[in-house]
Coordinates of C-alpha atoms in Angstrom, one line a residue:
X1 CA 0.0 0.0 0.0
X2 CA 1.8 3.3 -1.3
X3 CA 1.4 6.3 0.9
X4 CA -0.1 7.7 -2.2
X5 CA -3.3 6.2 -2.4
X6 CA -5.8 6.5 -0.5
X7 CA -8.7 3.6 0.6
X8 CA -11.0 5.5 -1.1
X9 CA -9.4 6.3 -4.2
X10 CA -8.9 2.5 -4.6
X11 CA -12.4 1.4 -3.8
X12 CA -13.8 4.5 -5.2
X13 CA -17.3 2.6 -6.3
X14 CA -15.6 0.1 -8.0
X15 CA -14.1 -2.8 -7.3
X16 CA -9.8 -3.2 -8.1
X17 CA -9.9 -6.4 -6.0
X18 CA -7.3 -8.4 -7.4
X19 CA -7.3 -10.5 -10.3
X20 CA -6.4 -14.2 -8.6
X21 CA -9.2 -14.6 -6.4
X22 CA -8.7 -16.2 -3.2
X23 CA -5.3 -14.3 -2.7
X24 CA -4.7 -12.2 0.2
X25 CA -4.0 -9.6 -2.6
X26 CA -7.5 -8.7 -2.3
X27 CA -6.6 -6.5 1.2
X28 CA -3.3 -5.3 0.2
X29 CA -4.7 -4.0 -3.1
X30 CA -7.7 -2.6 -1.8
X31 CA -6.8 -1.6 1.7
X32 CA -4.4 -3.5 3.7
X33 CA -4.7 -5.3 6.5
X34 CA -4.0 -3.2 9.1
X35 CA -5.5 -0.1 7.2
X36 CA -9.1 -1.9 7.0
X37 CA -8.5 -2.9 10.8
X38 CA -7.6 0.3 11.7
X39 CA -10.9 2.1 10.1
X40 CA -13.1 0.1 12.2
X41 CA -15.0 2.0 14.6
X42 CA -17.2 2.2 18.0
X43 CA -20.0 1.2 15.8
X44 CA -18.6 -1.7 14.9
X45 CA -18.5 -3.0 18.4
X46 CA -22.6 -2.7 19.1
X47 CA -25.2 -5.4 18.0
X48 CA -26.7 -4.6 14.2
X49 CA -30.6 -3.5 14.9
X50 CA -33.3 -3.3 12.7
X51 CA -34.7 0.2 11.4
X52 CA -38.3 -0.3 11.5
X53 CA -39.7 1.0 7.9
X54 CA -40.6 4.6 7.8
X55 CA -43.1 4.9 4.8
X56 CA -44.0 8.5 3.4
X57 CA -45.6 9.9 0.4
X58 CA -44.4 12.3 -1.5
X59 CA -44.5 14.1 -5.5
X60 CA -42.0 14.4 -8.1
X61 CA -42.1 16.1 -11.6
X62 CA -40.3 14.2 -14.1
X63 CA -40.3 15.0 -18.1
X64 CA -42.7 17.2 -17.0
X65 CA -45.5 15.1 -15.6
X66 CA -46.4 15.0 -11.6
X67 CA -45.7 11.4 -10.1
X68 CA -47.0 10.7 -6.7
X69 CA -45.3 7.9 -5.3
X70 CA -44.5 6.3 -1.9
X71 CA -41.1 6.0 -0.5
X72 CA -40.4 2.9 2.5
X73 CA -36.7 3.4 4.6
X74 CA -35.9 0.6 6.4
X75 CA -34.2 -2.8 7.1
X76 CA -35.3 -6.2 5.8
X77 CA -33.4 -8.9 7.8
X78 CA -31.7 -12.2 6.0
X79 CA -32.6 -14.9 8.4
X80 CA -30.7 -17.6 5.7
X81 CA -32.1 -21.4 4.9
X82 CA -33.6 -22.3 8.3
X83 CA -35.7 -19.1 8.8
X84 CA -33.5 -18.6 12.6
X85 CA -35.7 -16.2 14.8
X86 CA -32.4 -14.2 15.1
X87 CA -31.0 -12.6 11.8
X88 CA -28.1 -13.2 10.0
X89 CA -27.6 -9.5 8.9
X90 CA -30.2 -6.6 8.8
X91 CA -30.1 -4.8 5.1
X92 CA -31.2 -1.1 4.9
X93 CA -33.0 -0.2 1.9
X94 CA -35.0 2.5 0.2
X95 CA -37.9 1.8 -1.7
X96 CA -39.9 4.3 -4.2
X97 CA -43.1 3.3 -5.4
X98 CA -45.8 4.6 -7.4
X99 CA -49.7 3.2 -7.5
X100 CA -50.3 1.4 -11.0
X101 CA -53.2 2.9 -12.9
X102 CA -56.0 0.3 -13.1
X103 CA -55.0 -2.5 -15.7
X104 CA -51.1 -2.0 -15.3
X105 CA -48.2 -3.8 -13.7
X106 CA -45.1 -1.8 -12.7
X107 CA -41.9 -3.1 -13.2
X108 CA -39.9 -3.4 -10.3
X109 CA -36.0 -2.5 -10.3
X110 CA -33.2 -3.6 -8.1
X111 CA -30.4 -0.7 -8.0
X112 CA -26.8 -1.3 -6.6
X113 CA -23.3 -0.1 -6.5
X114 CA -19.9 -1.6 -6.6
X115 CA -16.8 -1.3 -4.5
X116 CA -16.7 -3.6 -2.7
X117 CA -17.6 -1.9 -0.1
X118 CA -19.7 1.2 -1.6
X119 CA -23.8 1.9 -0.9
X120 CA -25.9 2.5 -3.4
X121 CA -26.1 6.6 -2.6
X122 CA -24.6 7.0 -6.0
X123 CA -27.3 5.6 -8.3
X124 CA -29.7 6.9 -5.9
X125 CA -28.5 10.3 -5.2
X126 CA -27.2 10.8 -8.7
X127 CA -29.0 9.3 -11.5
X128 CA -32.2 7.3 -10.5
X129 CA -33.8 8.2 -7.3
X130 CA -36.4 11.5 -7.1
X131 CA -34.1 13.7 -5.6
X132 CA -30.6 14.2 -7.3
X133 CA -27.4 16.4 -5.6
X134 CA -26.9 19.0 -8.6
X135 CA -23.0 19.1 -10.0
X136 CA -21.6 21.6 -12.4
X137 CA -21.3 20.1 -15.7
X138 CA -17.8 21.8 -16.6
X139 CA -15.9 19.0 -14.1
X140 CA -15.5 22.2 -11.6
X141 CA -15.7 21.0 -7.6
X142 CA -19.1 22.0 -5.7
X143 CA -18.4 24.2 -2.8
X144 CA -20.1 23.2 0.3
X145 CA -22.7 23.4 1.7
X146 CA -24.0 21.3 -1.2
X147 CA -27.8 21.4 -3.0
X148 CA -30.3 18.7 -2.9
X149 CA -33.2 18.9 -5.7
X150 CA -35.6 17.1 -7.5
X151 CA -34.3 14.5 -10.0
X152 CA -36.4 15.6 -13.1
X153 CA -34.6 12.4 -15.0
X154 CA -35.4 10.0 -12.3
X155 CA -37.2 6.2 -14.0
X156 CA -39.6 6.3 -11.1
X157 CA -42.4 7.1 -13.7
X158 CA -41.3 3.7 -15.7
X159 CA -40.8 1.6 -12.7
X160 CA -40.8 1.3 -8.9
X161 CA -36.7 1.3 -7.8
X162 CA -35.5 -0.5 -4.7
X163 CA -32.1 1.0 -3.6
X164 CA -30.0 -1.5 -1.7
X165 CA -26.8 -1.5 0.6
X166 CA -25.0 -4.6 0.8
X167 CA -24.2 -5.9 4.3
X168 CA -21.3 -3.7 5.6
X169 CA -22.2 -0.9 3.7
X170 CA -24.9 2.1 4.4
X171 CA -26.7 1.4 7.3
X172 CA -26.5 -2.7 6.6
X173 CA -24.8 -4.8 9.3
X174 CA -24.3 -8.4 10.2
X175 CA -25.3 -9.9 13.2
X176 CA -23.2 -10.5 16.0
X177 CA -21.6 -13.8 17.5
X178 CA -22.2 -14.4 21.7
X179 CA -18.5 -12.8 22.0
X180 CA -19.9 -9.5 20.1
X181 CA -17.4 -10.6 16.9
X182 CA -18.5 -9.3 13.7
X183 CA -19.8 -12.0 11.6
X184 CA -19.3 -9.3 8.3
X185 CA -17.2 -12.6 6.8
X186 CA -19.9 -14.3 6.1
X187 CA -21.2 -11.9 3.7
X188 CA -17.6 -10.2 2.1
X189 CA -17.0 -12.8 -0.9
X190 CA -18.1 -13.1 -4.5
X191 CA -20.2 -16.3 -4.1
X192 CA -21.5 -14.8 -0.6
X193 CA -22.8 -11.4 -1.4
X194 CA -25.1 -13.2 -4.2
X195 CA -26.4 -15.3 -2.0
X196 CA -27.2 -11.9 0.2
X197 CA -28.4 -9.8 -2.2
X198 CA -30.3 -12.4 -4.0
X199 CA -31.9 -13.2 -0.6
X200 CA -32.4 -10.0 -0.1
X201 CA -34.4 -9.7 -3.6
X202 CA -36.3 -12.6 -2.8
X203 CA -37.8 -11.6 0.7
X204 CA -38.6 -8.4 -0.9
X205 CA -40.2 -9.8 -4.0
X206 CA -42.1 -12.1 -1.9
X207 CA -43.4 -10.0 0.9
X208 CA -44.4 -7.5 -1.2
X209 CA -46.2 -9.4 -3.2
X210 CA -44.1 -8.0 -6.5
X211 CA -43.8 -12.0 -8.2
X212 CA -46.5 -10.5 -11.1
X213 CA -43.5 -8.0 -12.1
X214 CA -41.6 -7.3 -14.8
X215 CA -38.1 -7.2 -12.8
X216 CA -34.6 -5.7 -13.6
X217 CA -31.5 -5.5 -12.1
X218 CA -29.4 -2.2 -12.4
X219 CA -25.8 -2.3 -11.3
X220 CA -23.1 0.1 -11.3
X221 CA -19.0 -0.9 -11.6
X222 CA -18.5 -4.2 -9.0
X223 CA -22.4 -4.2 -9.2
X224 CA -22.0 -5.3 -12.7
X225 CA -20.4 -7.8 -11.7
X226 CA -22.7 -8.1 -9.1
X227 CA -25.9 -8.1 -11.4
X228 CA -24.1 -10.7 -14.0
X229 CA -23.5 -13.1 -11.4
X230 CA -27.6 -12.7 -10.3
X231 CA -28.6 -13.3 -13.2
X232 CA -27.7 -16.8 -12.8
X233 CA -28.0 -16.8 -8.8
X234 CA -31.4 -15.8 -8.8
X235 CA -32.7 -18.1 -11.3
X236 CA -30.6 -21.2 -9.7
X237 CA -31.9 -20.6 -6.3
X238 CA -35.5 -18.7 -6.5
X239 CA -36.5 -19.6 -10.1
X240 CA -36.7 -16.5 -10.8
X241 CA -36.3 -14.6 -14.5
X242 CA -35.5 -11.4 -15.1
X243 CA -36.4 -8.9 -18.0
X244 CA -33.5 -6.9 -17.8
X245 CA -30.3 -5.5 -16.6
X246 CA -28.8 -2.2 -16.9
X247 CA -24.9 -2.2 -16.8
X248 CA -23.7 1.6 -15.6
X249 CA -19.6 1.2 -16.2
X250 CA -19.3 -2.3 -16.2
X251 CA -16.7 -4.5 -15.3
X252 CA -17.2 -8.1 -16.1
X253 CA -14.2 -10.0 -16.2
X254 CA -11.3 -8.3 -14.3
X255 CA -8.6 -9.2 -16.7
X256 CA -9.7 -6.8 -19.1
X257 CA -8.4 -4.2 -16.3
X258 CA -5.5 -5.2 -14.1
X259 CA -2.5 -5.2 -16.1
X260 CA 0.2 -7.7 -15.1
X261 CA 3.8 -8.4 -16.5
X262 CA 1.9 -11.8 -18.0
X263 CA -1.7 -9.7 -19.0
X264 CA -1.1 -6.9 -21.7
X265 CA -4.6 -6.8 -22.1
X266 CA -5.4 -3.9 -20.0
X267 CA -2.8 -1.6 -21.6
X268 CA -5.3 -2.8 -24.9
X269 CA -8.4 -1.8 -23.7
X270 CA -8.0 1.2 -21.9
X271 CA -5.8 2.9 -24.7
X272 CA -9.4 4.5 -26.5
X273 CA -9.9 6.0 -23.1
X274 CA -6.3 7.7 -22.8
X275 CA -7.4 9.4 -26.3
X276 CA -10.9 10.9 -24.9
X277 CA -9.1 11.8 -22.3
X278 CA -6.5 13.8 -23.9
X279 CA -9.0 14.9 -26.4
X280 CA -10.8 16.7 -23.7
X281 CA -7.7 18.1 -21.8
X282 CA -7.0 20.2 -25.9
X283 CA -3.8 18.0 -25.5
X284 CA -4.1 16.6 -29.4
X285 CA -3.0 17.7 -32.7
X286 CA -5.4 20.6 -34.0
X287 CA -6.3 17.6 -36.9
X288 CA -7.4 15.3 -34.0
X289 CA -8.7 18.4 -31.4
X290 CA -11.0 18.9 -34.4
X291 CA -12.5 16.1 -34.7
X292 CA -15.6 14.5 -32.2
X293 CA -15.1 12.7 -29.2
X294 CA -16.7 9.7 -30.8
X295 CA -14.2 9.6 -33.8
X296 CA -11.1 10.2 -31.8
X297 CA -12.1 6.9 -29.8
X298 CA -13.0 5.0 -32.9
X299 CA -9.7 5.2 -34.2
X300 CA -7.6 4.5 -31.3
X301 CA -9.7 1.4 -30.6
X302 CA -9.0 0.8 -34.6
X303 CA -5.2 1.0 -33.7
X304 CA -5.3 -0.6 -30.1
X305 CA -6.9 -3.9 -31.1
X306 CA -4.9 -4.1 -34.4
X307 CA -1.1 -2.7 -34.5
X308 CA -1.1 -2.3 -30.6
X309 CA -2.2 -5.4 -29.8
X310 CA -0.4 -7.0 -32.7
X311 CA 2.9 -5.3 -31.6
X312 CA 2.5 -6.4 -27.7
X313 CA 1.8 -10.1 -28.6
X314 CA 4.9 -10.3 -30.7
X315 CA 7.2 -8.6 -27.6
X316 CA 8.3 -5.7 -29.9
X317 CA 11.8 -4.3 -28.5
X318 CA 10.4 -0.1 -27.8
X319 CA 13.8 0.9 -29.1
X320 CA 13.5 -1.1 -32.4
X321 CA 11.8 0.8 -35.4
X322 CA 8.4 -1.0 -35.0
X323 CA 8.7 -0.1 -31.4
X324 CA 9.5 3.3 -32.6
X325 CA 6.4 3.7 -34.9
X326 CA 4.1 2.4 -32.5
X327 CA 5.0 4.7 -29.7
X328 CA 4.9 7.7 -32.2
X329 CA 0.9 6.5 -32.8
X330 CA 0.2 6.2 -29.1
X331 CA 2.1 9.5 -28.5
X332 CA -0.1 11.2 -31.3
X333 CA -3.5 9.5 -29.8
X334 CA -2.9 10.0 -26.2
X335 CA -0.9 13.5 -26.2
X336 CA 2.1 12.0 -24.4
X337 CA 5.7 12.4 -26.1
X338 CA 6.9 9.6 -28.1
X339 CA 10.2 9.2 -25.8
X340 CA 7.7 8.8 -22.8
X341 CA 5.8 6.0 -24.2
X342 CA 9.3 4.0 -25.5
X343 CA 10.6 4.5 -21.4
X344 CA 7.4 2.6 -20.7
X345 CA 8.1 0.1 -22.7
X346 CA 5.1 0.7 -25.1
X347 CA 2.7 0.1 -21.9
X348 CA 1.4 3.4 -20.4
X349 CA -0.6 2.4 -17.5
X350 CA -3.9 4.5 -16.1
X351 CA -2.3 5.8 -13.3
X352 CA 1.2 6.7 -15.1
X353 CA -0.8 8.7 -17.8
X354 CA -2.9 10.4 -15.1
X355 CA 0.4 11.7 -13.8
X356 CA 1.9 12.3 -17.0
X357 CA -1.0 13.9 -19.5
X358 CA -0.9 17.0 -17.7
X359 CA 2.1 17.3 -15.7
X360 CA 3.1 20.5 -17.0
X361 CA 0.9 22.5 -15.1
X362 CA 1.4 19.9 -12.4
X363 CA -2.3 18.6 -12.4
X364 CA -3.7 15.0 -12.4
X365 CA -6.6 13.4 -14.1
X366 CA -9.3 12.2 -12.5
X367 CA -9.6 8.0 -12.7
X368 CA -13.4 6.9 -12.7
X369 CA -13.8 10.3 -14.4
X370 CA -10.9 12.1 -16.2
X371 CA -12.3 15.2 -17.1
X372 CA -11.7 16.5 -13.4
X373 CA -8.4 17.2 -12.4
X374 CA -7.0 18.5 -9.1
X375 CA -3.3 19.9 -8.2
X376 CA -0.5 17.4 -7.4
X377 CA 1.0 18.2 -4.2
X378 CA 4.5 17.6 -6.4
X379 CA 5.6 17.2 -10.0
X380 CA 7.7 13.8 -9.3
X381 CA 6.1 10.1 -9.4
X382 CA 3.9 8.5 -11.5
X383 CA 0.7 8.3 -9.9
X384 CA -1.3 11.0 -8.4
X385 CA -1.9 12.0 -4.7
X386 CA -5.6 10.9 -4.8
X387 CA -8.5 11.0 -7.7
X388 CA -9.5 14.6 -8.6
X389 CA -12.9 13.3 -9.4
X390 CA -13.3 11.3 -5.9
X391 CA -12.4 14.6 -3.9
X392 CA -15.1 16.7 -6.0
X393 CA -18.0 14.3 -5.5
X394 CA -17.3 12.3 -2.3
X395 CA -18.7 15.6 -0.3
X396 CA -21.7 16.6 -1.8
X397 CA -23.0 12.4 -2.6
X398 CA -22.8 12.4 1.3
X399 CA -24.5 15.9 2.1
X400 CA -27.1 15.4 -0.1
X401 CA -28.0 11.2 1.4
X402 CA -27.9 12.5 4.8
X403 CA -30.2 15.4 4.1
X404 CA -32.7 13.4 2.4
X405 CA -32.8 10.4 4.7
X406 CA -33.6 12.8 7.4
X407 CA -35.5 15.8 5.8
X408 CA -37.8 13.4 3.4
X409 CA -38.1 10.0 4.4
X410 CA -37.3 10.5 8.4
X411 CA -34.7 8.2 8.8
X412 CA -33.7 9.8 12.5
X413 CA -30.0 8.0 13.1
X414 CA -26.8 9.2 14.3
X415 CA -24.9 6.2 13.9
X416 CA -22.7 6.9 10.2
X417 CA -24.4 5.8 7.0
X418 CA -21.0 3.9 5.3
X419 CA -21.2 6.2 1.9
X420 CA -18.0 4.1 1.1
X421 CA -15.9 1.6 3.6
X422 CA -13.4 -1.0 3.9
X423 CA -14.7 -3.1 6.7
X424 CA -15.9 -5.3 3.9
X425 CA -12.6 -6.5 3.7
X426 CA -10.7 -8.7 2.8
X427 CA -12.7 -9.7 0.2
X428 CA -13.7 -13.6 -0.7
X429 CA -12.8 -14.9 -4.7
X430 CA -12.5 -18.3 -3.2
X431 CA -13.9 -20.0 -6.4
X432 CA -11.5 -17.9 -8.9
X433 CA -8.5 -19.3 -7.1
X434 CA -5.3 -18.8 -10.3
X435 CA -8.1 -17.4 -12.1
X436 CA -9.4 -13.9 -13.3
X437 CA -12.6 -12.8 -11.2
X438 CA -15.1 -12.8 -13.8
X439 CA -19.3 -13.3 -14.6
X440 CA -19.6 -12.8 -18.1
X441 CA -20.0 -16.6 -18.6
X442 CA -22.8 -16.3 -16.2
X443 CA -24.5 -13.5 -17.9
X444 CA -24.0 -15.5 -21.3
X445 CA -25.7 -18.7 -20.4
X446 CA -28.7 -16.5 -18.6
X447 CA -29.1 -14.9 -22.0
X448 CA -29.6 -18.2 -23.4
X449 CA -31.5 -19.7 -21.2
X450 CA -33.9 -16.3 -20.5
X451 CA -34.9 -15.7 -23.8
X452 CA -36.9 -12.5 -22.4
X453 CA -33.7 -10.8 -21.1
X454 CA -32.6 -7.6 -22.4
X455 CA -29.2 -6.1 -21.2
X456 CA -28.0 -2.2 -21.5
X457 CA -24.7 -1.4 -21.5
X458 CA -24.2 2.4 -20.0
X459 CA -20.6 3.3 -21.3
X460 CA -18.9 6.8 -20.3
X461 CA -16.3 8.6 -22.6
X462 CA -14.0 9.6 -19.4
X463 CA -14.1 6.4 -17.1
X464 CA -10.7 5.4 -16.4
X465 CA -12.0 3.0 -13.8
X466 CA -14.0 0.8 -16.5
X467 CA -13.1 1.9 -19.8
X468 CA -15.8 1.3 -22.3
X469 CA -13.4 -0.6 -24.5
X470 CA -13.0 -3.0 -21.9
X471 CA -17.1 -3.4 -21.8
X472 CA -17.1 -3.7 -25.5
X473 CA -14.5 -6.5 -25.5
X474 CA -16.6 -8.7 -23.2
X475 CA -20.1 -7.9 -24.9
X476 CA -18.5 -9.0 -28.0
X477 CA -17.5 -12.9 -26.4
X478 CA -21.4 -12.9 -24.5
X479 CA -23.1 -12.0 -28.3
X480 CA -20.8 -14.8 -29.8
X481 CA -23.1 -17.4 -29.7
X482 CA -27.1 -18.0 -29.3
X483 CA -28.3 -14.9 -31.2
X484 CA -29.0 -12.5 -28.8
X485 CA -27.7 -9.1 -30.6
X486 CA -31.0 -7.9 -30.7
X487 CA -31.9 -7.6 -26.7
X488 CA -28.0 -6.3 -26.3
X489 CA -27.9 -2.3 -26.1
X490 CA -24.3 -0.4 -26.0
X491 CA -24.5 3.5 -25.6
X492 CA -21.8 5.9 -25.2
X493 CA -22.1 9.3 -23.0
X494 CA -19.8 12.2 -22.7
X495 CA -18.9 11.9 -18.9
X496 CA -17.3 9.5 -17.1
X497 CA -17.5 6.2 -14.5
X498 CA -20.8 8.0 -13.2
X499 CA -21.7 9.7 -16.4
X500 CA -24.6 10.9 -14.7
X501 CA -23.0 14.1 -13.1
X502 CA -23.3 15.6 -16.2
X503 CA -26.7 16.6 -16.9
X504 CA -26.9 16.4 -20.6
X505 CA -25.7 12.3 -20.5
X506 CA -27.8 11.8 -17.7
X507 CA -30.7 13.2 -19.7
X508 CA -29.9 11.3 -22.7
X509 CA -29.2 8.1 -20.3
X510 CA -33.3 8.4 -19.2
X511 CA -34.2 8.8 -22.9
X512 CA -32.5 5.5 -24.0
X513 CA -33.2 4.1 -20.5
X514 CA -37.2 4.5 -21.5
X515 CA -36.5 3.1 -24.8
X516 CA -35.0 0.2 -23.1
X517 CA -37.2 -0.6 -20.8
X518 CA -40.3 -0.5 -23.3
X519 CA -38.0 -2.5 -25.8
X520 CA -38.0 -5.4 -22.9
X521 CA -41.3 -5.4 -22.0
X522 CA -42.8 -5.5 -25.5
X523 CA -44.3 -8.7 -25.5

C-alpha cells in the first residue's frame, strides 16, 4: 500500500480487488490489512438492529409530468435457509413506489453499486432516485454546503426502484456472535454477497407481493459484476427470470483491467480511453482536437486492437523501429511524447498517464472520471496523490444522502451511513483461485436460457476506472453465440464512470433508459 493512495481512491465505487481470487492480494490492493483494521470504529462494536420501515408519500415532476409515489426506509433482515428467529444480517434499503393505474403492472427495479464496499447513494442520489445532488457540468468542484433537488430524469415514472446496501455498507450490518465478533465474513465474498443480495431480492419480491412484475436489475461498476452473477444466482436458487439488466460502467471480467507483467490486455483496452481523455484536456493535434469525441475513440480502438495489440503479442523491443512507430501513434492519440511512451516500454498504465498527461501544469486526471483534475502536491512520481474526481464528489453524494434520509423519508440515526468503507474487507474470490474474477459466462448462459432478457450497456467517454473498450471487448465474447444481438444495447455518453453528473448524459441516459425498458417489455 503506497502512501499515495488512498482507501477511497482504490475502492472509489468500484471494485480493483485483485485479479487471482482467493489471494490475500485482495486486502493489500484494496486496503491492507492493518488499514481496513484500523478504520473500524465504536460502531462496529454494538449489536446490528433493525430500522423499523418509515413509509412517506411524497410528489415528483419528471419529463414534466407530476408522479406521486411512496417512498419505504428501512431494514429487511436475512434470516438464511432455516428461517433462525435471530437474523443473520439486517439490510437497509429504500424503496420508491408509485400506484399502478387500473390495468397495469409496474416493473420493479433492483439498483446497486460496486466497491466492494460502496452503498448505493450513487445511483440513488445521482441518476435514478427523485431527488438528485446538482453538480456543475464543466468538471469544476461543488463548494459546500451542497444542494439537494428534484431529479427531473429519475425512472420512477417507468418503474418502482428498490435502492440497496449490501451488508457492511450504508446502514446494513451483520449480526453478532455471543463474543460481540462481527460476523461481516460471512457476507464479504463473491459467491457470498449473491447469496445476500439475491436473498435480499427474494424476501422483498415475496413479501411485497411483486412476483407479477416485470423485474430488472441495475448495477453500477463491481455491481455489474454483481448483477451478471444474479442473473444466474437468482434463477438457480429462486426460479426467478429477469427482464433486464442495466450495466452503468461495467466490469465483467477483471482481466480486461488489471494489467500484469503476463496480461497486456489492460494496456489494450483502456488505450481508446487515454485518447478521450487527452481529447478533452485540448492535449491533441489541432487535426485530431477537431475532430468529435466519438471519432477520436474509434480510431484509437481501430489502432489498439490491431497494430497495438499486434505489436504487444509479438514482444516488440520499444527501441527497435516498430517499437519506434508504435509509440509515435500512441504518442499522437494520447498526447504524451513519443520518448515517454518507449521508457514505458510501449505500456502506459492508467495511473502513469494520469500523472503524465498534464504534468506541465502539475495537475492529475481524474480515474473513474478524467475530465476532473485537481493539483499534485509535487511534480515527481507517477501516480497522483488521490483522484481529482473522488475529492469533488465524495462531499456533496454524502451531504445530499444525509439530508434526504432525514428531511424526506425520516430516517432519524446518528450512527454513520457507510457512503464508502473498507470493513468489507478482505474480500472472498475463493472460487477464482489462479483465475481472473469474472461473470460474463454467467450473464451469457442466462441470455440463453432467459430468452426475455434484455441487457443495456451504459458506457462513459472519461471512465478510467472501467473503460468502455473493456465493456465492449466482453459484450462482444457474450453476443458470440445463441443470437442475442437484438436484446443487447451499448450507448456511449460524454462523462465519465458515473456519467450521470453531467446533466446532458444523464438526460440522454433516461431517454435511451425508457427506450430500453419499453423494448424489454414488449411482448
Amino acid at each position: 500500500m503506497t502512501a499515495s493512495l488512498s482507501p477511497a481512491f482504490l475502492c472509489s465505487l468500484l471494485l480493483l480487488g485483485p485479479s487471482l481470487g482467493g489471494s490475500s492480494l485482495t486486502a493489500s490492493l484494496l486496503f491492507g490489512q492493518d488499514e481496513a483494521a484500523a478504520k473500524k470504529t465504536e460502531d462496529d462494536k454494538t449489536p446490528a438492529t433493525a430500522i423499523a420501515p418509515v413509509t412517506t408519500e411524497h410528489t415528483v415532476t419528471i419529463a414534466g409530468a407530476e408522479v406521486a409515489y411512496t417512498a419505504t426506509a428501512g431494514t429487511l433482515p436475512l434470516v438464511g435457509e432455516d428461517e433462525q428467529p435471530d437474523p443473520d444480517a439486517q439490510v437497509f434499503y429504500v424503496a420508491y413506489t408509485v400506484k399502478p393505474k387500473e390495468g397495469e403492472t409496474r416493473p420493479l427495479t433492483f439498483c446497486f453499486n460496486g466497491g466492494p464496499g460502496s452503498s448505493s447513494v450513487w445511483l440513488h442520489m445521482g441518476m435514478l432516485g427523485p431527488k438528485i445532488v446538482p453538480i456543475p457540468d464543466d468538471a469544476s468542484f461543488p463548494a459546500p454546503p451542497y444542494g439537494l433537488e428534484d431529479n427531473a430524469h429519475s425512472l420512477l415514472d417507468k418503474t418502482d426502484l428498490v435502492f440497496i446496501d449490501p451488508v457492511g455498507t450504508g446502514y446494513s450490518r451483520a449480526a453478532r456472535d455471543d463474543d460481540k465478533a462481527s460476523r461481516q465474513s460471512e457476507f464479504s465474498g463473491y459467491e457470498k454477497d449473491l447469496n445476500s443480495v439475491g436473498e435480499f431480492i427474494h424476501r422483498y419480491v415475496t413479501e411485497n407481493g411483486r412476483w407479477g412484475s416485470p423485474k430488472f436489475l441495475l448495477g453500477e461498476s463491481y455491481g455489474t459484476l454483481r448483477a451478471a452473477g444474479l442473473a444466474g444466482q437468482l434463477m438457480d436458487r429462486y426460479n426467478m427470470a429477469l427482464n433486464g439488466i442495466v450495466f452503468v460502467s461495467s466490469v465483467l471480467d477483471f482481466a480486461t483491467l488489471l494489467e500484469d507483467s503476463n496480461n497486456d490486455l489492460p494496456y489494450v483496452l483502456f488505450l481508446p480511453t487515454l485518447a478521450t481523455t487527452a481529447h478533452y484536456h485540448g492535449e491533441l493535434s489541432e487535426e485530431w482536437q477537431n475532430q468529435n469525441v466519438q471519432a477520436v475513440y474509434d480510431a484509437a480502438k481501430q489502432f489498439a486492437l490491431g497494430e497495438y495489440a499486434t505489436a504487444l503479442l509479438k514482444g516488440v523491443r520499444p527501441e527497435s523501429p516498430e517499437g519506434r512507430a508504435i509509440a509515435k501513434r500512441i504518442a499522437e492519440l494520447t498526447g504524451l511524447s513519443e520518448e515517454f511512451v518507449v521508457d514505458s516500454n510501449l505500456r502506459v498504465g492508467m495511473q502513469r498517464f494520469g500523472k503524465e498527461l498534464l504534468r506541465d501544469e502539475n495537475r492529475t486526471v481524474g480515474r473513474f472520471d478524467s475530465r476532473y483534475t485537481a493539483p499534485a502536491r509535487e511534480a515527481a512520481g507517477d501516480r497522483g496523490d488521490f483522484d481529482a474526481s473522488g475529492a469533488a464528489l465524495f462531499a456533496p453524494f454524502t451531504s445530499a444522502l444525509y439530508r434526504h434520509l432525514r428531511e424526506n423519508l425520516k430516517v432519524e440515526r446518528g450512527t454513520p451511513y457507510e457512503i464508502l468503507t473498507g470493513k468489507v474487507h478482505p474480500w472472498d474470490y475463493e472460487d477464482f483461485t489462479n483465475a481472473y474474477v469474472r461473470s460474463d459466462d454467467t450473464l451469457a448462459e442466462a441470455l440463453v436460457m432467459n430468452p426475455a432478457l434484455h441487457l443495456f450497456f451504459a458506457m462513459g467517454h472519461y471512465d478510467l476506472a472501467t473503460p468502455p473498450a473493456a465493456a465492449e471487448y466482453t459484450l462482444n465474447r457474450l453476443t458470440l453465440t445463441g443470437n442475442v444481438e437484438d436484446r443487447v444495447t451499448a450507448k456511449f455518453y460524454p462523462g465519465g464512470h458515473m456519467m450521470y453528473v453531467h446533466e446532458p448524459s444523464l438526460d440522454q441516459l433516461r431517454k435511451d433508459l425508457v427506450a430500453f425498458y419499453a423494448n424489454a417489455l414488449e411482448k
